[in-house]
Amino acid sequence: MRVGLWLLGLLVSLVALNSTEAWTKQRLVIGVTQFPSTLNPLIDSMLIKSYILAMARRQISIIDHNWEPVCQLCTELATFENGRAKVFPLKDKYGRDTREKGVRTRFTLKDELFWGDGMPVTTEDIFFTWQVGKHRETGVTNHQSFTDIIDIEVHDAKSFTIVNKKLDYQYYALSGFNILPAHLERDAFKKPRDYRKKTLYQTNPTHPGLYNGPYRITKIVSGSYIVLEQNEFWKGKPPGFKQIQVKTIEKTSALEANLLSGSIDYIAGEAGLSLDQAVSFEKRHSERYKVSYKPGLIYEHLDLMLDNPILSDLRVRKALIHSIDRTAISNRLFSGKQPVAHNKIHPLDWIHTNTVKKYSFDLQKARELLNDAGWNTIKTGIRYNSAGKKLQLELMSTAGNRSRELVEQVLQSYWKAVGIEIKIRNQPARVLFGETISKRKFTGMAMFAWLSAPESLPRTTLHSQSIPTKENNWSGQNYTGFKNQLMDQLIDSIEIELEKEKRKKLWGQLQRLYAEQLPAIPLYFRANSFIVPKWLKGIRPTGHMFPSTNWVEDWHVIK
Amino acid sequence: MIRFIINRTCQSLVILLVMSFFIFLLLGLMPGDPIDLLVGSNPTISSDDLQRLKELYDIEKPVLERYLAWITNAVHGDLGYSRLFAQPVMDILSPRLFNSITLMSVSLALALFVAIPTGIYAATHPNSLLEKAINFLCFAGISIPPFWLALLFILLFSVFAGILPASGMETIGDGSLIDRVHHMILPVATLSMATIAGYTRHVSASMTEVLQNDYIRTARAKGLLEKSVLWRHALKNALIPVVTIIALDFGSLFSGALITETMFSWLGMGKTIYDAIIGSDYNLALIGLLLATLLTLTANIMADIAYAKLDPRISYQKKN
């Protein structure tokens, strides 16, 4: 009897302990599928690096949940309206004014910004970062954004002016300007060619002085996990957890099992389960977890090889899009969580317009277009032209990507219904992107996604000067070979148009032209799936390249 | 024997040198390069920046020139720098090689511990119920895909029973020996399952053949105990083909462990080599593959030595 009561008491305590565990939690374990190659914010671009570093480092400005630029380290953005931005004429080598314009933007750093070793964040760090960024041999990825800056005028420890030789519509944002702690990184920069090997982010990444955010990295096991703990010198809103662990589990099935076993608390949407896995997970475990879906800037589409005589005919391109039911694909394969794309600009982007041509699922229209294009002889269900050429196209994508392979099969059956024969020829991602697409070796259609940014100018993907050729050493990402004078003019005009309203009109024109000319077939915008335990609140997905961890101090546990 | 070992070691070094060239050449022939892969995650990167990075990483130079530069540095002890992990290659590979060898050794030991007695039993009790059951389990073990088995183990022992960790090599903040052993149970069990099944089949087949030999009949006729006949006379000879298979398996263990390593987030060589190849990290892939070659060559030398120990008729001395 006594033993029975004792056991009952133990059981009650265990249940009570378990139920109180959630809201007394001091530690959060996040599961992700990738591990960053380096933690140096200027070297290599990886979403997972941005995800982790956003908890430990803050940038001068970022884009918020409403897709608007906001300050993180600065007091206010530099605009012409508030007098912090000013246009100036560029000088020639004799010191005379030219017709070209540059822009000076004045920023002030917030008070009480400190690195994790107690040293203040100052303009010295800004100036040093520019020195590292503009050096050709340091291995900085977006070097050009630093070389566009011709000078940084330091006024005092907190305010500085960026003198930029390039005046474009993004003048107010210092994107990619991730500041480095000058007092720690100066030694590594003594020999610039060795900087990428000697940076403290590589040689001693747990040094507290490398981080200025609410957390700092305290332990790293390469390829396995990263531990972050509260930064005692962070003077902003105190974060809700004492410790955050980010565990890398590459196989999504194992990631899911780890969540269910309690080894991890939350699966990040930025680098977690695929949409179909998340939908299936939600059906089984919605009582414990809230699954939220955020359509983002990942634009899934079919690039069309416009050098192919079949696809160079606009009527065929229009027939291709009229003969597929993209809404049904989104609803049936992705539970309607991935919105159909009508052009390459995301509906949440302020430059998006609804006035573009939308192609409905219309088999009759598709057949008429194909007949008009001369593909009007049908033998065994496939169309031929008067020269006896078969209407056959190749469709390529990444081998092993289950979602894409499924979509390919559906597309193949849609196109077969109007007499177009599709040969699916998939390749491993590295072959497809490393050779076939980048060197324009695909002959028909290639299905892949573009990761974009809000109000991102499509110069590299749509301008005629960005068509990769052997002569330009395969640079540029205009893989379709799209050449359109009006598109080139629009891209050039948008880049230098500073007035928002005028720019919006130009963007509208660009989107209409894109939808009319169809250099690619828009499919849908991919969605990220966030698997959040019900006790965890405050996570707000953004849908763009600045991850939810930029607001990690808002994450908290509820009772 | 010592002369034999020295000869084989010299031969192995030549093979490694030749292999280093061919692996370097093959890696260089792969489509795309690390900088091309950057475009996918950074569409705003300019063409000038791509060109600058290619020059910085010496990607544009001819393969032969790059190989000569690499071999010169390697002779001076610099095996290169991993672009994927932004660290010297050996800093990445040393702990992972240790992790892989630990995982493989434990699973190999477990496999042999189970497979040898089971194989002997199956050979000595043909057509018995247990022998049929062993055969059935062996075929099942060989047929079950490791990723499925791994998932099944995770679901059974981590999600439902909650007694074993689902992945990783240690609990963050613990890392004691007991904790590490705890984390090792499921990966070892997964990796051993197919190996046990395969080795049991080999031991059983080899034992069945050896037991037909005249010297076994003679041993029995001399009145030796059955235990002694099996373990001292038959097993030694039956193990020779098994040793060959183990030696040949060594190189493929890296690739074989890939799925287990991925499923359990075990930081080993298989996964690292795979990531290096996919991520165009030439230095890392090259050294990883050379280590796998070295391990296979070493295992084969050890197998040759084991033959001589198992069968006194095998001698490596020069005969006049």
PDB file of N, CA, C and O in Angstrom, chain B residues 46-110:
ATOM      1  N   SER B  46      27.646  39.801 -58.601  1.00  0.00           N
ATOM      2  CA  SER B  46      27.960  40.315 -59.936  1.00  0.00           C
ATOM      3  C   SER B  46      28.917  39.375 -60.672  1.00  0.00           C
ATOM      4  O   SER B  46      29.630  38.578 -60.058  1.00  0.00           O
ATOM      5  N   SER B  47      28.949  39.513 -62.005  1.00  0.00           N
ATOM      6  CA  SER B  47      29.836  38.683 -62.818  1.00  0.00           C
ATOM      7  C   SER B  47      31.296  38.958 -62.451  1.00  0.00           C
ATOM      8  O   SER B  47      32.124  38.044 -62.422  1.00  0.00           O
ATOM      9  N   ASP B  48      31.600  40.236 -62.158  1.00  0.00           N
ATOM     10  CA  ASP B  48      32.974  40.588 -61.780  1.00  0.00           C
ATOM     11  C   ASP B  48      33.385  39.870 -60.497  1.00  0.00           C
ATOM     12  O   ASP B  48      34.507  39.391 -60.371  1.00  0.00           O
ATOM     13  N   ASP B  49      32.441  39.826 -59.547  1.00  0.00           N
ATOM     14  CA  ASP B  49      32.750  39.147 -58.282  1.00  0.00           C
ATOM     15  C   ASP B  49      32.981  37.662 -58.503  1.00  0.00           C
ATOM     16  O   ASP B  49      33.872  37.066 -57.886  1.00  0.00           O
ATOM     17  N   LEU B  50      32.193  37.053 -59.393  1.00  0.00           N
ATOM     18  CA  LEU B  50      32.372  35.622 -59.681  1.00  0.00           C
ATOM     19  C   LEU B  50      33.755  35.374 -60.275  1.00  0.00           C
ATOM     20  O   LEU B  50      34.463  34.445 -59.877  1.00  0.00           O
ATOM     21  N   GLN B  51      34.144  36.244 -61.204  1.00  0.00           N
ATOM     22  CA  GLN B  51      35.439  36.103 -61.855  1.00  0.00           C
ATOM     23  C   GLN B  51      36.569  36.270 -60.842  1.00  0.00           C
ATOM     24  O   GLN B  51      37.538  35.502 -60.823  1.00  0.00           O
ATOM     25  N   ARG B  52      36.409  37.279 -59.969  1.00  0.00           N
ATOM     26  CA  ARG B  52      37.450  37.557 -58.962  1.00  0.00           C
ATOM     27  C   ARG B  52      37.623  36.360 -58.025  1.00  0.00           C
ATOM     28  O   ARG B  52      38.745  35.955 -57.715  1.00  0.00           O
ATOM     29  N   LEU B  53      36.489  35.761 -57.616  1.00  0.00           N
ATOM     30  CA  LEU B  53      36.574  34.623 -56.696  1.00  0.00           C
ATOM     31  C   LEU B  53      37.200  33.404 -57.384  1.00  0.00           C
ATOM     32  O   LEU B  53      37.954  32.660 -56.771  1.00  0.00           O
ATOM     33  N   LYS B  54      36.893  33.235 -58.670  1.00  0.00           N
ATOM     34  CA  LYS B  54      37.488  32.106 -59.406  1.00  0.00           C
ATOM     35  C   LYS B  54      39.008  32.257 -59.476  1.00  0.00           C
ATOM     36  O   LYS B  54      39.748  31.284 -59.342  1.00  0.00           O
ATOM     37  N   GLU B  55      39.443  33.494 -59.676  1.00  0.00           N
ATOM     38  CA  GLU B  55      40.899  33.740 -59.720  1.00  0.00           C
ATOM     39  C   GLU B  55      41.517  33.505 -58.347  1.00  0.00           C
ATOM     40  O   GLU B  55      42.569  32.882 -58.208  1.00  0.00           O
ATOM     41  N   LEU B  56      40.818  33.976 -57.313  1.00  0.00           N
ATOM     42  CA  LEU B  56      41.339  33.858 -55.948  1.00  0.00           C
ATOM     43  C   LEU B  56      41.493  32.395 -55.531  1.00  0.00           C
ATOM     44  O   LEU B  56      42.441  32.009 -54.866  1.00  0.00           O
ATOM     45  N   TYR B  57      40.542  31.568 -55.956  1.00  0.00           N
ATOM     46  CA  TYR B  57      40.589  30.155 -55.586  1.00  0.00           C
ATOM     47  C   TYR B  57      41.331  29.305 -56.628  1.00  0.00           C
ATOM     48  O   TYR B  57      41.255  28.081 -56.598  1.00  0.00           O
ATOM     49  N   ASP B  58      42.003  29.969 -57.591  1.00  0.00           N
ATOM     50  CA  ASP B  58      42.801  29.271 -58.618  1.00  0.00           C
ATOM     51  C   ASP B  58      41.988  28.275 -59.437  1.00  0.00           C
ATOM     52  O   ASP B  58      42.508  27.252 -59.898  1.00  0.00           O
ATOM     53  N   ILE B  59      40.703  28.552 -59.622  1.00  0.00           N
ATOM     54  CA  ILE B  59      39.841  27.588 -60.313  1.00  0.00           C
ATOM     55  C   ILE B  59      40.070  27.607 -61.823  1.00  0.00           C
ATOM     56  O   ILE B  59      39.914  26.583 -62.487  1.00  0.00           O
ATOM     57  N   GLU B  60      40.486  28.738 -62.340  1.00  0.00           N
ATOM     58  CA  GLU B  60      40.622  28.873 -63.796  1.00  0.00           C
ATOM     59  C   GLU B  60      41.903  28.225 -64.340  1.00  0.00           C
ATOM     60  O   GLU B  60      42.024  28.024 -65.532  1.00  0.00           O
ATOM     61  N   LYS B  61      42.853  27.896 -63.442  1.00  0.00           N
ATOM     62  CA  LYS B  61      44.116  27.330 -63.936  1.00  0.00           C
ATOM     63  C   LYS B  61      43.929  25.914 -64.469  1.00  0.00           C
ATOM     64  O   LYS B  61      43.034  25.199 -64.013  1.00  0.00           O
ATOM     65  N   PRO B  62      44.788  25.450 -65.404  1.00  0.00           N
ATOM     66  CA  PRO B  62      44.661  24.068 -65.909  1.00  0.00           C
ATOM     67  C   PRO B  62      44.855  23.041 -64.789  1.00  0.00           C
ATOM     68  O   PRO B  62      45.576  23.311 -63.817  1.00  0.00           O
ATOM     69  N   VAL B  63      44.205  21.885 -64.975  1.00  0.00           N
ATOM     70  CA  VAL B  63      44.212  20.847 -63.924  1.00  0.00           C
ATOM     71  C   VAL B  63      45.642  20.430 -63.569  1.00  0.00           C
ATOM     72  O   VAL B  63      45.984  20.308 -62.382  1.00  0.00           O
ATOM     73  N   LEU B  64      46.474  20.251 -64.587  1.00  0.00           N
ATOM     74  CA  LEU B  64      47.829  19.769 -64.336  1.00  0.00           C
ATOM     75  C   LEU B  64      48.615  20.777 -63.475  1.00  0.00           C
ATOM     76  O   LEU B  64      49.314  20.384 -62.530  1.00  0.00           O
ATOM     77  N   GLU B  65      48.432  22.043 -63.796  1.00  0.00           N
ATOM     78  CA  GLU B  65      49.123  23.091 -63.037  1.00  0.00           C
ATOM     79  C   GLU B  65      48.659  23.084 -61.575  1.00  0.00           C
ATOM     80  O   GLU B  65      49.449  23.192 -60.642  1.00  0.00           O
ATOM     81  N   ARG B  66      47.341  22.895 -61.408  1.00  0.00           N
ATOM     82  CA  ARG B  66      46.799  22.870 -60.047  1.00  0.00           C
ATOM     83  C   ARG B  66      47.283  21.642 -59.295  1.00  0.00           C
ATOM     84  O   ARG B  66      47.594  21.700 -58.114  1.00  0.00           O
ATOM     85  N   TYR B  67      47.392  20.514 -60.026  1.00  0.00           N
ATOM     86  CA  TYR B  67      47.839  19.280 -59.374  1.00  0.00           C
ATOM     87  C   TYR B  67      49.292  19.417 -58.920  1.00  0.00           C
ATOM     88  O   TYR B  67      49.631  19.041 -57.794  1.00  0.00           O
ATOM     89  N   LEU B  68      50.122  19.987 -59.793  1.00  0.00           N
ATOM     90  CA  LEU B  68      51.535  20.147 -59.434  1.00  0.00           C
ATOM     91  C   LEU B  68      51.688  21.059 -58.217  1.00  0.00           C
ATOM     92  O   LEU B  68      52.491  20.804 -57.319  1.00  0.00           O
ATOM     93  N   ALA B  69      50.871  22.116 -58.179  1.00  0.00           N
ATOM     94  CA  ALA B  69      50.917  23.032 -57.024  1.00  0.00           C
ATOM     95  C   ALA B  69      50.486  22.285 -55.764  1.00  0.00           C
ATOM     96  O   ALA B  69      51.098  22.413 -54.698  1.00  0.00           O
ATOM     97  N   TRP B  70      49.432  21.451 -55.911  1.00  0.00           N
ATOM     98  CA  TRP B  70      48.925  20.728 -54.747  1.00  0.00           C
ATOM     99  C   TRP B  70      49.957  19.729 -54.227  1.00  0.00           C
ATOM    100  O   TRP B  70      50.220  19.660 -53.029  1.00  0.00           O
ATOM    101  N   ILE B  71      50.560  18.954 -55.155  1.00  0.00           N
ATOM    102  CA  ILE B  71      51.500  17.905 -54.736  1.00  0.00           C
ATOM    103  C   ILE B  71      52.741  18.535 -54.099  1.00  0.00           C
ATOM    104  O   ILE B  71      53.289  18.010 -53.128  1.00  0.00           O
ATOM    105  N   THR B  72      53.160  19.705 -54.637  1.00  0.00           N
ATOM    106  CA  THR B  72      54.320  20.399 -54.045  1.00  0.00           C
ATOM    107  C   THR B  72      53.999  20.800 -52.605  1.00  0.00           C
ATOM    108  O   THR B  72      54.799  20.583 -51.687  1.00  0.00           O
ATOM    109  N   ASN B  73      52.811  21.369 -52.423  1.00  0.00           N
ATOM    110  CA  ASN B  73      52.412  21.763 -51.068  1.00  0.00           C
ATOM    111  C   ASN B  73      52.262  20.547 -50.163  1.00  0.00           C
ATOM    112  O   ASN B  73      52.639  20.582 -48.991  1.00  0.00           O
ATOM    113  N   ALA B  74      51.700  19.462 -50.731  1.00  0.00           N
ATOM    114  CA  ALA B  74      51.465  18.247 -49.931  1.00  0.00           C
ATOM    115  C   ALA B  74      52.787  17.668 -49.425  1.00  0.00           C
ATOM    116  O   ALA B  74      52.889  17.234 -48.274  1.00  0.00           O
ATOM    117  N   VAL B  75      53.802  17.703 -50.287  1.00  0.00           N
ATOM    118  CA  VAL B  75      55.128  17.200 -49.891  1.00  0.00           C
ATOM    119  C   VAL B  75      55.668  18.024 -48.710  1.00  0.00           C
ATOM    120  O   VAL B  75      56.334  17.498 -47.821  1.00  0.00           O
ATOM    121  N   HIS B  76      55.295  19.310 -48.693  1.00  0.00           N
ATOM    122  CA  HIS B  76      55.739  20.174 -47.584  1.00  0.00           C
ATOM    123  C   HIS B  76      54.772  20.142 -46.390  1.00  0.00           C
ATOM    124  O   HIS B  76      54.851  20.955 -45.491  1.00  0.00           O
ATOM    125  N   GLY B  77      53.841  19.199 -46.445  1.00  0.00           N
ATOM    126  CA  GLY B  77      52.960  19.012 -45.286  1.00  0.00           C
ATOM    127  C   GLY B  77      51.680  19.829 -45.332  1.00  0.00           C
ATOM    128  O   GLY B  77      50.870  19.767 -44.401  1.00  0.00           O
ATOM    129  N   ASP B  78      51.465  20.601 -46.403  1.00  0.00           N
ATOM    130  CA  ASP B  78      50.237  21.397 -46.504  1.00  0.00           C
ATOM    131  C   ASP B  78      49.270  20.683 -47.444  1.00  0.00           C
ATOM    132  O   ASP B  78      49.429  20.698 -48.661  1.00  0.00           O
ATOM    133  N   LEU B  79      48.260  20.039 -46.863  1.00  0.00           N
ATOM    134  CA  LEU B  79      47.334  19.259 -47.685  1.00  0.00           C
ATOM    135  C   LEU B  79      46.194  20.095 -48.233  1.00  0.00           C
ATOM    136  O   LEU B  79      45.270  19.579 -48.854  1.00  0.00           O
ATOM    137  N   GLY B  80      46.240  21.371 -47.994  1.00  0.00           N
ATOM    138  CA  GLY B  80      45.238  22.258 -48.593  1.00  0.00           C
ATOM    139  C   GLY B  80      44.179  22.713 -47.620  1.00  0.00           C
ATOM    140  O   GLY B  80      44.180  22.340 -46.440  1.00  0.00           O
ATOM    141  N   TYR B  81      43.268  23.499 -48.160  1.00  0.00           N
ATOM    142  CA  TYR B  81      42.272  24.194 -47.365  1.00  0.00           C
ATOM    143  C   TYR B  81      40.892  23.820 -47.892  1.00  0.00           C
ATOM    144  O   TYR B  81      40.666  23.780 -49.095  1.00  0.00           O
ATOM    145  N   SER B  82      39.986  23.522 -46.999  1.00  0.00           N
ATOM    146  CA  SER B  82      38.637  23.157 -47.434  1.00  0.00           C
ATOM    147  C   SER B  82      37.825  24.418 -47.679  1.00  0.00           C
ATOM    148  O   SER B  82      37.679  25.248 -46.786  1.00  0.00           O
ATOM    149  N   ARG B  83      37.293  24.542 -48.890  1.00  0.00           N
ATOM    150  CA  ARG B  83      36.483  25.721 -49.198  1.00  0.00           C
ATOM    151  C   ARG B  83      35.112  25.622 -48.515  1.00  0.00           C
ATOM    152  O   ARG B  83      34.552  26.595 -48.059  1.00  0.00           O
ATOM    153  N   LEU B  84      34.644  24.388 -48.400  1.00  0.00           N
ATOM    154  CA  LEU B  84      33.312  24.164 -47.843  1.00  0.00           C
ATOM    155  C   LEU B  84      33.263  24.432 -46.336  1.00  0.00           C
ATOM    156  O   LEU B  84      32.286  24.947 -45.817  1.00  0.00           O
ATOM    157  N   PHE B  85      34.321  24.069 -45.640  1.00  0.00           N
ATOM    158  CA  PHE B  85      34.341  24.229 -44.189  1.00  0.00           C
ATOM    159  C   PHE B  85      35.243  25.375 -43.740  1.00  0.00           C
ATOM    160  O   PHE B  85      35.349  25.639 -42.546  1.00  0.00           O
ATOM    161  N   ALA B  86      35.927  25.999 -44.731  1.00  0.00           N
ATOM    162  CA  ALA B  86      36.817  27.128 -44.461  1.00  0.00           C
ATOM    163  C   ALA B  86      37.828  26.794 -43.352  1.00  0.00           C
ATOM    164  O   ALA B  86      38.044  27.571 -42.429  1.00  0.00           O
ATOM    165  N   GLN B  87      38.401  25.627 -43.442  1.00  0.00           N
ATOM    166  CA  GLN B  87      39.425  25.186 -42.479  1.00  0.00           C
ATOM    167  C   GLN B  87      40.439  24.321 -43.220  1.00  0.00           C
ATOM    168  O   GLN B  87      40.108  23.757 -44.273  1.00  0.00           O
ATOM    169  N   PRO B  88      41.656  24.151 -42.635  1.00  0.00           N
ATOM    170  CA  PRO B  88      42.592  23.218 -43.266  1.00  0.00           C
ATOM    171  C   PRO B  88      41.969  21.813 -43.353  1.00  0.00           C
ATOM    172  O   PRO B  88      41.262  21.399 -42.425  1.00  0.00           O
ATOM    173  N   VAL B  89      42.247  21.146 -44.451  1.00  0.00           N
ATOM    174  CA  VAL B  89      41.594  19.859 -44.717  1.00  0.00           C
ATOM    175  C   VAL B  89      41.771  18.858 -43.572  1.00  0.00           C
ATOM    176  O   VAL B  89      40.815  18.205 -43.148  1.00  0.00           O
ATOM    177  N   MET B  90      42.987  18.788 -43.044  1.00  0.00           N
ATOM    178  CA  MET B  90      43.225  17.774 -42.010  1.00  0.00           C
ATOM    179  C   MET B  90      42.502  18.107 -40.705  1.00  0.00           C
ATOM    180  O   MET B  90      42.154  17.210 -39.948  1.00  0.00           O
ATOM    181  N   ASP B  91      42.256  19.408 -40.470  1.00  0.00           N
ATOM    182  CA  ASP B  91      41.486  19.787 -39.277  1.00  0.00           C
ATOM    183  C   ASP B  91      40.056  19.268 -39.371  1.00  0.00           C
ATOM    184  O   ASP B  91      39.411  18.980 -38.358  1.00  0.00           O
ATOM    185  N   ILE B  92      39.576  19.176 -40.600  1.00  0.00           N
ATOM    186  CA  ILE B  92      38.213  18.663 -40.813  1.00  0.00           C
ATOM    187  C   ILE B  92      38.222  17.137 -40.734  1.00  0.00           C
ATOM    188  O   ILE B  92      37.391  16.529 -40.075  1.00  0.00           O
ATOM    189  N   LEU B  93      39.212  16.543 -41.430  1.00  0.00           N
ATOM    190  CA  LEU B  93      39.166  15.092 -41.607  1.00  0.00           C
ATOM    191  C   LEU B  93      39.622  14.294 -40.386  1.00  0.00           C
ATOM    192  O   LEU B  93      39.100  13.211 -40.146  1.00  0.00           O
ATOM    193  N   SER B  94      40.578  14.838 -39.633  1.00  0.00           N
ATOM    194  CA  SER B  94      41.113  14.039 -38.506  1.00  0.00           C
ATOM    195  C   SER B  94      40.016  13.586 -37.541  1.00  0.00           C
ATOM    196  O   SER B  94      39.890  12.378 -37.290  1.00  0.00           O
ATOM    197  N   PRO B  95      39.200  14.506 -36.985  1.00  0.00           N
ATOM    198  CA  PRO B  95      38.168  14.009 -36.056  1.00  0.00           C
ATOM    199  C   PRO B  95      37.144  13.117 -36.738  1.00  0.00           C
ATOM    200  O   PRO B  95      36.643  12.164 -36.135  1.00  0.00           O
ATOM    201  N   ARG B  96      36.869  13.395 -38.015  1.00  0.00           N
ATOM    202  CA  ARG B  96      35.859  12.601 -38.718  1.00  0.00           C
ATOM    203  C   ARG B  96      36.379  11.190 -39.029  1.00  0.00           C
ATOM    204  O   ARG B  96      35.624  10.226 -38.993  1.00  0.00           O
ATOM    205  N   LEU B  97      37.676  11.121 -39.319  1.00  0.00           N
ATOM    206  CA  LEU B  97      38.278   9.809 -39.566  1.00  0.00           C
ATOM    207  C   LEU B  97      38.210   8.978 -38.280  1.00  0.00           C
ATOM    208  O   LEU B  97      37.854   7.793 -38.300  1.00  0.00           O
ATOM    209  N   PHE B  98      38.506   9.649 -37.173  1.00  0.00           N
ATOM    210  CA  PHE B  98      38.429   8.964 -35.876  1.00  0.00           C
ATOM    211  C   PHE B  98      36.996   8.480 -35.623  1.00  0.00           C
ATOM    212  O   PHE B  98      36.778   7.336 -35.219  1.00  0.00           O
ATOM    213  N   ASN B  99      36.022   9.364 -35.885  1.00  0.00           N
ATOM    214  CA  ASN B  99      34.610   8.992 -35.663  1.00  0.00           C
ATOM    215  C   ASN B  99      34.212   7.807 -36.533  1.00  0.00           C
ATOM    216  O   ASN B  99      33.526   6.891 -36.078  1.00  0.00           O
ATOM    217  N   SER B 100      34.671   7.839 -37.793  1.00  0.00           N
ATOM    218  CA  SER B 100      34.306   6.758 -38.718  1.00  0.00           C
ATOM    219  C   SER B 100      34.944   5.448 -38.296  1.00  0.00           C
ATOM    220  O   SER B 100      34.290   4.399 -38.296  1.00  0.00           O
ATOM    221  N   ILE B 101      36.234   5.531 -37.948  1.00  0.00           N
ATOM    222  CA  ILE B 101      36.934   4.297 -37.565  1.00  0.00           C
ATOM    223  C   ILE B 101      36.307   3.722 -36.293  1.00  0.00           C
ATOM    224  O   ILE B 101      36.121   2.513 -36.171  1.00  0.00           O
ATOM    225  N   THR B 102      35.933   4.603 -35.373  1.00  0.00           N
ATOM    226  CA  THR B 102      35.281   4.122 -34.141  1.00  0.00           C
ATOM    227  C   THR B 102      33.981   3.402 -34.490  1.00  0.00           C
ATOM    228  O   THR B 102      33.736   2.271 -34.036  1.00  0.00           O
ATOM    229  N   LEU B 103      33.172   4.071 -35.316  1.00  0.00           N
ATOM    230  CA  LEU B 103      31.874   3.488 -35.677  1.00  0.00           C
ATOM    231  C   LEU B 103      32.064   2.152 -36.408  1.00  0.00           C
ATOM    232  O   LEU B 103      31.409   1.155 -36.102  1.00  0.00           O
ATOM    233  N   MET B 104      33.011   2.163 -37.354  1.00  0.00           N
ATOM    234  CA  MET B 104      33.240   0.948 -38.147  1.00  0.00           C
ATOM    235  C   MET B 104      33.808  -0.177 -37.308  1.00  0.00           C
ATOM    236  O   MET B 104      33.383  -1.325 -37.425  1.00  0.00           O
ATOM    237  N   SER B 105      34.788   0.154 -36.455  1.00  0.00           N
ATOM    238  CA  SER B 105      35.440  -0.895 -35.652  1.00  0.00           C
ATOM    239  C   SER B 105      34.426  -1.548 -34.733  1.00  0.00           C
ATOM    240  O   SER B 105      34.377  -2.778 -34.629  1.00  0.00           O
ATOM    241  N   VAL B 106      33.623  -0.728 -34.071  1.00  0.00           N
ATOM    242  CA  VAL B 106      32.653  -1.297 -33.137  1.00  0.00           C
ATOM    243  C   VAL B 106      31.633  -2.146 -33.896  1.00  0.00           C
ATOM    244  O   VAL B 106      31.301  -3.263 -33.483  1.00  0.00           O
ATOM    245  N   SER B 107      31.165  -1.627 -35.035  1.00  0.00           N
ATOM    246  CA  SER B 107      30.151  -2.411 -35.765  1.00  0.00           C
ATOM    247  C   SER B 107      30.771  -3.665 -36.384  1.00  0.00           C
ATOM    248  O   SER B 107      30.130  -4.715 -36.430  1.00  0.00           O
ATOM    249  N   LEU B 108      32.049  -3.565 -36.802  1.00  0.00           N
ATOM    250  CA  LEU B 108      32.723  -4.741 -37.356  1.00  0.00           C
ATOM    251  C   LEU B 108      32.927  -5.805 -36.264  1.00  0.00           C
ATOM    252  O   LEU B 108      32.665  -6.996 -36.475  1.00  0.00           O
ATOM    253  N   ALA B 109      33.373  -5.325 -35.095  1.00  0.00           N
ATOM    254  CA  ALA B 109      33.581  -6.265 -33.975  1.00  0.00           C
ATOM    255  C   ALA B 109      32.272  -6.949 -33.606  1.00  0.00           C
ATOM    256  O   ALA B 109      32.214  -8.170 -33.419  1.00  0.00           O
ATOM    257  N   LEU B 110      31.215  -6.140 -33.549  1.00  0.00           N
ATOM    258  CA  LEU B 110      29.902  -6.706 -33.208  1.00  0.00           C
ATOM    259  C   LEU B 110      29.457  -7.706 -34.286  1.00  0.00           C
ATOM    260  O   LEU B 110      28.959  -8.797 -33.971  1.00  0.00           O
TER     261      LEU B 110
END
